[in-house]
Amino acid sequence: MVLLAAVACRKVSPEEQIAAFSDYFNEHENGFVDKLEQLDCTKRTDYLTLVQANQLGATEVWLLDTDDSRALVAEYRGRKHKKDTDPQLSLLTASLDDPQACAAVLAVMEAFKKMKVYPASTLRTAFYSPAAEDAATSGLHALHDDLVEAGEVISYDFEISSRHGQAPGTFLIEENPMFVEHFLREIPPYFTPLGDYHFQQGIYPNDNWPLNAATYRYMLDGHALPHESAAIATLVFLLN
């Protein structure tokens, strides 16, 4: 019994966890994308609220709604959260008019719950309304104002898109060049078993992005959501 307990409590290596992500997503189709595609943007927030509150175990879900912008935020408490202390925050964001990106974010959070993966920092998902005149950031301004009002600082924003940005299979890192240099040395080898992925330095600082934090961007292939979700889950896991 002692031996079995020791095996059960054995720390899983990053390589083992990433392989488990790959196996999980190979066996699970994304069940969120069809539903999201059937709903218009005004109804998607209702669906995203119900799924995250009832199925994915979000500890809190709230809507930031103004005259010209909207952002739905859900919080998933990190394992290092202590009472009366502010948790480290990380964001996963996607535009409400991009159902494939929204579905990929939901799939990652579902995988974390079912696989019992508990990131160190608190994760927040944010699904935001696109702006009519620019690069789909309107709802992010509402999110930025909410963070400032609460006095909260995020460690990074991981932006998922299927419609614009860099070439598929490429992670764009908008972060201090010195950090990116270390990142490019340490992180890419973990992705080798998943396929051909690329990492490159992005604009830093990016004054066109409303959130004042390091930003990681990934443009997924909407025709390969399970495979792409494994890559997204892997980076979230490694960053946390």
PDB file of C-alpha atoms in Angstrom:
ATOM      1  CA  MET A   1       0.000   0.000   0.000  1.00  0.00           C
ATOM      2  CA  VAL A   2       2.871   2.362   0.769  1.00  0.00           C
ATOM      3  CA  LEU A   3       4.400   1.586  -2.649  1.00  0.00           C
ATOM      4  CA  LEU A   4       1.085   2.210  -4.416  1.00  0.00           C
ATOM      5  CA  ALA A   5       0.665   5.494  -2.578  1.00  0.00           C
ATOM      6  CA  ALA A   6       4.167   6.559  -3.564  1.00  0.00           C
ATOM      7  CA  VAL A   7       3.503   5.749  -7.210  1.00  0.00           C
ATOM      8  CA  ALA A   8       0.195   7.614  -7.133  1.00  0.00           C
ATOM      9  CA  CYS A   9       1.897  10.689  -5.660  1.00  0.00           C
ATOM     10  CA  ARG A  10       4.898  10.597  -7.983  1.00  0.00           C
ATOM     11  CA  LYS A  11       5.516  13.941  -9.624  1.00  0.00           C
ATOM     12  CA  VAL A  12       4.721  13.832 -13.331  1.00  0.00           C
ATOM     13  CA  SER A  13       7.518  15.168 -15.518  1.00  0.00           C
ATOM     14  CA  PRO A  14       6.768  17.900 -18.089  1.00  0.00           C
ATOM     15  CA  GLU A  15       7.435  15.426 -20.899  1.00  0.00           C
ATOM     16  CA  GLU A  16       4.943  12.946 -19.443  1.00  0.00           C
ATOM     17  CA  GLN A  17       2.298  15.626 -18.981  1.00  0.00           C
ATOM     18  CA  ILE A  18       2.712  16.890 -22.545  1.00  0.00           C
ATOM     19  CA  ALA A  19       2.404  13.345 -23.890  1.00  0.00           C
ATOM     20  CA  ALA A  20      -0.756  12.974 -21.812  1.00  0.00           C
ATOM     21  CA  PHE A  21      -2.160  16.163 -23.387  1.00  0.00           C
ATOM     22  CA  SER A  22      -1.489  14.749 -26.830  1.00  0.00           C
ATOM     23  CA  ASP A  23      -3.213  11.459 -25.991  1.00  0.00           C
ATOM     24  CA  TYR A  24      -6.187  13.216 -24.411  1.00  0.00           C
ATOM     25  CA  PHE A  25      -6.896  15.515 -27.339  1.00  0.00           C
ATOM     26  CA  ASN A  26      -6.397  12.713 -29.858  1.00  0.00           C
ATOM     27  CA  GLU A  27      -9.238  10.895 -28.124  1.00  0.00           C
ATOM     28  CA  HIS A  28     -11.586  13.873 -27.618  1.00  0.00           C
ATOM     29  CA  GLU A  29     -13.288  15.850 -30.331  1.00  0.00           C
ATOM     30  CA  ASN A  30     -13.996  19.485 -29.545  1.00  0.00           C
ATOM     31  CA  GLY A  31     -17.671  19.485 -28.594  1.00  0.00           C
ATOM     32  CA  PHE A  32     -17.912  23.261 -28.178  1.00  0.00           C
ATOM     33  CA  VAL A  33     -17.209  24.604 -31.653  1.00  0.00           C
ATOM     34  CA  ASP A  34     -20.435  23.502 -33.379  1.00  0.00           C
ATOM     35  CA  LYS A  35     -22.599  25.075 -30.693  1.00  0.00           C
ATOM     36  CA  LEU A  36     -20.622  28.325 -30.713  1.00  0.00           C
ATOM     37  CA  GLU A  37     -20.848  28.563 -34.498  1.00  0.00           C
ATOM     38  CA  GLN A  38     -24.635  28.299 -34.306  1.00  0.00           C
ATOM     39  CA  LEU A  39     -24.929  31.278 -31.950  1.00  0.00           C
ATOM     40  CA  ASP A  40     -24.437  34.946 -32.716  1.00  0.00           C
ATOM     41  CA  CYS A  41     -22.061  36.982 -30.559  1.00  0.00           C
ATOM     42  CA  THR A  42     -24.829  38.253 -28.277  1.00  0.00           C
ATOM     43  CA  LYS A  43     -25.840  34.692 -27.370  1.00  0.00           C
ATOM     44  CA  ARG A  44     -22.344  33.269 -27.107  1.00  0.00           C
ATOM     45  CA  THR A  45     -21.701  34.942 -23.767  1.00  0.00           C
ATOM     46  CA  ASP A  46     -24.698  33.108 -22.276  1.00  0.00           C
ATOM     47  CA  TYR A  47     -23.403  29.770 -23.549  1.00  0.00           C
ATOM     48  CA  LEU A  48     -19.835  30.477 -22.410  1.00  0.00           C
ATOM     49  CA  THR A  49     -21.133  31.444 -18.974  1.00  0.00           C
ATOM     50  CA  LEU A  50     -23.134  28.233 -18.525  1.00  0.00           C
ATOM     51  CA  VAL A  51     -20.356  25.952 -19.772  1.00  0.00           C
ATOM     52  CA  GLN A  52     -17.667  27.466 -17.575  1.00  0.00           C
ATOM     53  CA  ALA A  53     -19.807  27.736 -14.451  1.00  0.00           C
ATOM     54  CA  ASN A  54     -21.492  24.328 -14.718  1.00  0.00           C
ATOM     55  CA  GLN A  55     -19.110  22.063 -16.652  1.00  0.00           C
ATOM     56  CA  LEU A  56     -15.612  23.429 -16.256  1.00  0.00           C
ATOM     57  CA  GLY A  57     -15.582  24.366 -12.592  1.00  0.00           C
ATOM     58  CA  ALA A  58     -14.842  28.086 -12.817  1.00  0.00           C
ATOM     59  CA  THR A  59     -14.817  29.597  -9.343  1.00  0.00           C
ATOM     60  CA  GLU A  60     -16.319  32.849 -10.603  1.00  0.00           C
ATOM     61  CA  VAL A  61     -17.753  34.180 -13.875  1.00  0.00           C
ATOM     62  CA  TRP A  62     -18.609  37.817 -14.561  1.00  0.00           C
ATOM     63  CA  LEU A  63     -19.606  40.018 -17.485  1.00  0.00           C
ATOM     64  CA  LEU A  64     -18.076  43.420 -18.235  1.00  0.00           C
ATOM     65  CA  ASP A  65     -20.647  45.209 -20.356  1.00  0.00           C
ATOM     66  CA  THR A  66     -20.535  48.817 -21.543  1.00  0.00           C
ATOM     67  CA  ASP A  67     -22.265  50.731 -24.329  1.00  0.00           C
ATOM     68  CA  ASP A  68     -19.672  49.715 -26.924  1.00  0.00           C
ATOM     69  CA  SER A  69     -17.783  46.724 -25.513  1.00  0.00           C
ATOM     70  CA  ARG A  70     -18.229  43.437 -23.706  1.00  0.00           C
ATOM     71  CA  ALA A  71     -15.943  40.886 -22.066  1.00  0.00           C
ATOM     72  CA  LEU A  72     -16.893  37.682 -20.300  1.00  0.00           C
ATOM     73  CA  VAL A  73     -14.342  36.664 -17.671  1.00  0.00           C
ATOM     74  CA  ALA A  74     -14.074  33.382 -15.768  1.00  0.00           C
ATOM     75  CA  GLU A  75     -11.590  32.560 -13.025  1.00  0.00           C
ATOM     76  CA  TYR A  76      -9.985  29.186 -12.278  1.00  0.00           C
ATOM     77  CA  ARG A  77      -8.163  29.328  -8.961  1.00  0.00           C
ATOM     78  CA  GLY A  78      -4.498  28.294  -8.939  1.00  0.00           C
ATOM     79  CA  ARG A  79      -3.081  25.766  -6.529  1.00  0.00           C
ATOM     80  CA  LYS A  80      -0.753  28.269  -4.838  1.00  0.00           C
ATOM     81  CA  HIS A  81      -3.527  30.619  -3.834  1.00  0.00           C
ATOM     82  CA  LYS A  82      -3.437  31.460  -0.143  1.00  0.00           C
ATOM     83  CA  LYS A  83      -6.134  33.113   1.912  1.00  0.00           C
ATOM     84  CA  ASP A  84      -5.829  36.898   2.162  1.00  0.00           C
ATOM     85  CA  THR A  85      -3.171  37.021  -0.585  1.00  0.00           C
ATOM     86  CA  ASP A  86      -3.498  38.107  -4.182  1.00  0.00           C
ATOM     87  CA  PRO A  87      -2.986  35.192  -6.588  1.00  0.00           C
ATOM     88  CA  GLN A  88      -0.699  35.470  -9.591  1.00  0.00           C
ATOM     89  CA  LEU A  89      -2.976  35.939 -12.605  1.00  0.00           C
ATOM     90  CA  SER A  90      -2.644  34.672 -16.169  1.00  0.00           C
ATOM     91  CA  LEU A  91      -5.077  35.261 -19.031  1.00  0.00           C
ATOM     92  CA  LEU A  92      -6.318  33.219 -21.974  1.00  0.00           C
ATOM     93  CA  THR A  93      -8.190  35.489 -24.392  1.00  0.00           C
ATOM     94  CA  ALA A  94     -10.198  35.033 -27.586  1.00  0.00           C
ATOM     95  CA  SER A  95     -12.569  37.215 -29.587  1.00  0.00           C
ATOM     96  CA  LEU A  96     -16.275  36.434 -29.355  1.00  0.00           C
ATOM     97  CA  ASP A  97     -16.535  36.519 -33.151  1.00  0.00           C
ATOM     98  CA  ASP A  98     -14.000  33.682 -33.439  1.00  0.00           C
ATOM     99  CA  PRO A  99     -15.869  30.505 -32.357  1.00  0.00           C
ATOM    100  CA  GLN A 100     -12.932  28.208 -33.114  1.00  0.00           C
ATOM    101  CA  ALA A 101     -10.599  30.168 -30.843  1.00  0.00           C
ATOM    102  CA  CYS A 102     -13.241  30.311 -28.106  1.00  0.00           C
ATOM    103  CA  ALA A 103     -13.810  26.552 -28.442  1.00  0.00           C
ATOM    104  CA  ALA A 104     -10.074  25.859 -28.167  1.00  0.00           C
ATOM    105  CA  VAL A 105      -9.876  27.832 -24.903  1.00  0.00           C
ATOM    106  CA  LEU A 106     -12.837  25.907 -23.482  1.00  0.00           C
ATOM    107  CA  ALA A 107     -11.275  22.597 -24.540  1.00  0.00           C
ATOM    108  CA  VAL A 108      -8.036  23.422 -22.721  1.00  0.00           C
ATOM    109  CA  MET A 109      -9.871  24.291 -19.509  1.00  0.00           C
ATOM    110  CA  GLU A 110     -11.952  21.120 -19.824  1.00  0.00           C
ATOM    111  CA  ALA A 111      -8.787  19.052 -20.270  1.00  0.00           C
ATOM    112  CA  PHE A 112      -7.197  20.602 -17.193  1.00  0.00           C
ATOM    113  CA  LYS A 113     -10.257  19.712 -15.142  1.00  0.00           C
ATOM    114  CA  LYS A 114     -10.631  16.143 -16.407  1.00  0.00           C
ATOM    115  CA  MET A 115      -6.884  15.424 -16.236  1.00  0.00           C
ATOM    116  CA  LYS A 116      -6.579  17.059 -12.803  1.00  0.00           C
ATOM    117  CA  VAL A 117      -3.939  19.530 -13.958  1.00  0.00           C
ATOM    118  CA  TYR A 118      -3.702  22.380 -11.451  1.00  0.00           C
ATOM    119  CA  PRO A 119      -1.610  25.342 -12.674  1.00  0.00           C
ATOM    120  CA  ALA A 120       0.331  27.234 -10.046  1.00  0.00           C
ATOM    121  CA  SER A 121      -1.155  30.607 -10.925  1.00  0.00           C
ATOM    122  CA  THR A 122      -4.805  31.511 -11.204  1.00  0.00           C
ATOM    123  CA  LEU A 123      -6.045  31.348 -14.799  1.00  0.00           C
ATOM    124  CA  ARG A 124      -8.698  33.627 -16.217  1.00  0.00           C
ATOM    125  CA  THR A 125     -10.390  33.195 -19.555  1.00  0.00           C
ATOM    126  CA  ALA A 126     -11.659  36.335 -21.260  1.00  0.00           C
ATOM    127  CA  PHE A 127     -13.913  36.288 -24.317  1.00  0.00           C
ATOM    128  CA  TYR A 128     -14.230  39.818 -25.671  1.00  0.00           C
ATOM    129  CA  SER A 129     -16.282  41.691 -28.242  1.00  0.00           C
ATOM    130  CA  PRO A 130     -14.414  42.776 -31.378  1.00  0.00           C
ATOM    131  CA  ALA A 131     -14.061  46.421 -32.306  1.00  0.00           C
ATOM    132  CA  ALA A 132     -15.641  47.543 -35.543  1.00  0.00           C
ATOM    133  CA  GLU A 133     -12.765  49.781 -36.549  1.00  0.00           C
ATOM    134  CA  ASP A 134      -9.556  47.995 -35.525  1.00  0.00           C
ATOM    135  CA  ALA A 135      -7.943  44.652 -34.661  1.00  0.00           C
ATOM    136  CA  ALA A 136     -10.730  43.281 -32.447  1.00  0.00           C
ATOM    137  CA  THR A 137      -9.711  44.826 -29.135  1.00  0.00           C
ATOM    138  CA  SER A 138     -12.841  46.665 -27.964  1.00  0.00           C
ATOM    139  CA  GLY A 139     -13.784  44.234 -25.211  1.00  0.00           C
ATOM    140  CA  LEU A 140     -10.186  44.120 -24.054  1.00  0.00           C
ATOM    141  CA  HIS A 141     -10.396  47.785 -23.105  1.00  0.00           C
ATOM    142  CA  ALA A 142     -13.224  46.908 -20.725  1.00  0.00           C
ATOM    143  CA  LEU A 143     -11.076  44.095 -19.311  1.00  0.00           C
ATOM    144  CA  HIS A 144      -8.107  46.437 -18.926  1.00  0.00           C
ATOM    145  CA  ASP A 145     -10.234  48.970 -17.022  1.00  0.00           C
ATOM    146  CA  ASP A 146     -11.567  46.206 -14.751  1.00  0.00           C
ATOM    147  CA  LEU A 147      -8.038  45.024 -13.907  1.00  0.00           C
ATOM    148  CA  VAL A 148      -6.869  48.567 -13.173  1.00  0.00           C
ATOM    149  CA  GLU A 149      -9.891  49.291 -10.983  1.00  0.00           C
ATOM    150  CA  ALA A 150      -9.252  46.108  -8.979  1.00  0.00           C
ATOM    151  CA  GLY A 151      -5.521  46.861  -8.712  1.00  0.00           C
ATOM    152  CA  GLU A 152      -4.679  43.510 -10.324  1.00  0.00           C
ATOM    153  CA  VAL A 153      -1.618  42.740 -12.419  1.00  0.00           C
ATOM    154  CA  ILE A 154      -1.457  39.848 -14.885  1.00  0.00           C
ATOM    155  CA  SER A 155       1.725  37.916 -15.577  1.00  0.00           C
ATOM    156  CA  TYR A 156       0.834  37.281 -19.226  1.00  0.00           C
ATOM    157  CA  ASP A 157      -1.978  37.237 -21.768  1.00  0.00           C
ATOM    158  CA  PHE A 158      -2.201  34.242 -24.135  1.00  0.00           C
ATOM    159  CA  GLU A 159      -4.246  35.384 -27.135  1.00  0.00           C
ATOM    160  CA  ILE A 160      -5.769  32.668 -29.343  1.00  0.00           C
ATOM    161  CA  SER A 161      -7.037  33.410 -32.849  1.00  0.00           C
ATOM    162  CA  SER A 162      -7.974  31.501 -36.000  1.00  0.00           C
ATOM    163  CA  ARG A 163      -8.470  34.465 -38.298  1.00  0.00           C
ATOM    164  CA  HIS A 164      -5.551  36.850 -38.351  1.00  0.00           C
ATOM    165  CA  GLY A 165      -1.971  37.065 -37.218  1.00  0.00           C
ATOM    166  CA  GLN A 166       1.173  35.080 -37.824  1.00  0.00           C
ATOM    167  CA  ALA A 167       1.528  31.883 -39.829  1.00  0.00           C
ATOM    168  CA  PRO A 168      -0.174  28.764 -38.416  1.00  0.00           C
ATOM    169  CA  GLY A 169       1.996  26.772 -36.033  1.00  0.00           C
ATOM    170  CA  THR A 170       3.853  29.892 -34.871  1.00  0.00           C
ATOM    171  CA  PHE A 171       3.859  31.336 -31.366  1.00  0.00           C
ATOM    172  CA  LEU A 172       4.583  35.057 -31.276  1.00  0.00           C
ATOM    173  CA  ILE A 173       6.129  36.284 -28.037  1.00  0.00           C
ATOM    174  CA  GLU A 174       5.690  39.946 -27.134  1.00  0.00           C
ATOM    175  CA  GLU A 175       8.011  40.077 -24.182  1.00  0.00           C
ATOM    176  CA  ASN A 176      11.345  41.547 -23.116  1.00  0.00           C
ATOM    177  CA  PRO A 177      14.004  40.346 -25.636  1.00  0.00           C
ATOM    178  CA  MET A 178      16.262  39.089 -22.844  1.00  0.00           C
ATOM    179  CA  PHE A 179      13.455  36.858 -21.550  1.00  0.00           C
ATOM    180  CA  VAL A 180      12.598  35.699 -25.065  1.00  0.00           C
ATOM    181  CA  GLU A 181      16.212  34.643 -25.587  1.00  0.00           C
ATOM    182  CA  HIS A 182      15.977  32.296 -22.590  1.00  0.00           C
ATOM    183  CA  PHE A 183      12.481  31.176 -23.622  1.00  0.00           C
ATOM    184  CA  LEU A 184      13.660  30.188 -27.105  1.00  0.00           C
ATOM    185  CA  ARG A 185      16.436  28.127 -25.588  1.00  0.00           C
ATOM    186  CA  GLU A 186      14.279  26.233 -23.086  1.00  0.00           C
ATOM    187  CA  ILE A 187      10.708  25.876 -24.385  1.00  0.00           C
ATOM    188  CA  PRO A 188      10.728  24.733 -28.070  1.00  0.00           C
ATOM    189  CA  PRO A 189      12.225  21.270 -27.396  1.00  0.00           C
ATOM    190  CA  TYR A 190       9.154  20.357 -25.345  1.00  0.00           C
ATOM    191  CA  PHE A 191       7.007  20.827 -28.470  1.00  0.00           C
ATOM    192  CA  THR A 192       9.005  18.484 -30.704  1.00  0.00           C
ATOM    193  CA  PRO A 193       6.786  15.436 -29.989  1.00  0.00           C
ATOM    194  CA  LEU A 194       3.681  17.469 -30.866  1.00  0.00           C
ATOM    195  CA  GLY A 195       4.748  18.503 -34.346  1.00  0.00           C
ATOM    196  CA  ASP A 196       6.374  21.367 -36.231  1.00  0.00           C
ATOM    197  CA  TYR A 197       5.934  24.496 -34.123  1.00  0.00           C
ATOM    198  CA  HIS A 198       7.818  27.761 -34.322  1.00  0.00           C
ATOM    199  CA  PHE A 199       8.511  30.552 -31.830  1.00  0.00           C
ATOM    200  CA  GLN A 200       9.579  34.094 -32.590  1.00  0.00           C
ATOM    201  CA  GLN A 201       9.993  37.498 -30.988  1.00  0.00           C
ATOM    202  CA  GLY A 202       7.073  39.877 -31.439  1.00  0.00           C
ATOM    203  CA  ILE A 203       6.692  43.623 -31.007  1.00  0.00           C
ATOM    204  CA  TYR A 204       7.668  44.732 -27.522  1.00  0.00           C
ATOM    205  CA  PRO A 205       6.239  46.788 -26.060  1.00  0.00           C
ATOM    206  CA  ASN A 206       3.083  46.536 -28.175  1.00  0.00           C
ATOM    207  CA  ASP A 207       1.281  49.833 -27.637  1.00  0.00           C
ATOM    208  CA  ASN A 208      -1.634  48.697 -29.813  1.00  0.00           C
ATOM    209  CA  TRP A 209      -2.651  45.954 -27.369  1.00  0.00           C
ATOM    210  CA  PRO A 210      -4.762  47.244 -24.451  1.00  0.00           C
ATOM    211  CA  LEU A 211      -3.476  44.809 -21.820  1.00  0.00           C
ATOM    212  CA  ASN A 212      -0.260  45.966 -20.217  1.00  0.00           C
ATOM    213  CA  ALA A 213       1.473  42.592 -19.903  1.00  0.00           C
ATOM    214  CA  ALA A 214       3.628  40.105 -21.738  1.00  0.00           C
ATOM    215  CA  THR A 215       1.549  38.689 -24.595  1.00  0.00           C
ATOM    216  CA  TYR A 216       1.778  35.346 -26.344  1.00  0.00           C
ATOM    217  CA  ARG A 217      -0.121  34.938 -29.606  1.00  0.00           C
ATOM    218  CA  TYR A 218      -1.071  31.812 -31.467  1.00  0.00           C
ATOM    219  CA  MET A 219      -3.080  31.430 -34.668  1.00  0.00           C
ATOM    220  CA  LEU A 220      -4.601  27.983 -34.677  1.00  0.00           C
ATOM    221  CA  ASP A 221      -5.685  25.810 -37.576  1.00  0.00           C
ATOM    222  CA  GLY A 222      -9.449  25.543 -37.176  1.00  0.00           C
ATOM    223  CA  HIS A 223      -9.476  22.262 -39.099  1.00  0.00           C
ATOM    224  CA  ALA A 224      -7.239  20.566 -36.527  1.00  0.00           C
ATOM    225  CA  LEU A 225      -8.670  21.758 -33.206  1.00  0.00           C
ATOM    226  CA  PRO A 226      -7.726  18.696 -31.110  1.00  0.00           C
ATOM    227  CA  HIS A 227      -4.092  18.886 -32.237  1.00  0.00           C
ATOM    228  CA  GLU A 228      -3.968  22.658 -31.783  1.00  0.00           C
ATOM    229  CA  SER A 229      -5.579  22.462 -28.345  1.00  0.00           C
ATOM    230  CA  ALA A 230      -2.778  20.142 -27.217  1.00  0.00           C
ATOM    231  CA  ALA A 231      -0.214  22.768 -28.204  1.00  0.00           C
ATOM    232  CA  ILE A 232      -2.105  25.532 -26.402  1.00  0.00           C
ATOM    233  CA  ALA A 233      -2.489  23.388 -23.264  1.00  0.00           C
ATOM    234  CA  THR A 234       1.232  22.621 -23.374  1.00  0.00           C
ATOM    235  CA  LEU A 235       2.294  26.259 -23.389  1.00  0.00           C
ATOM    236  CA  VAL A 236      -0.177  27.177 -20.626  1.00  0.00           C
ATOM    237  CA  PHE A 237       1.152  24.283 -18.558  1.00  0.00           C
ATOM    238  CA  LEU A 238       4.797  25.249 -19.107  1.00  0.00           C
ATOM    239  CA  LEU A 239       4.240  28.938 -18.429  1.00  0.00           C
ATOM    240  CA  ASN A 240       2.520  28.097 -15.154  1.00  0.00           C
TER     241      ASN A 240
END
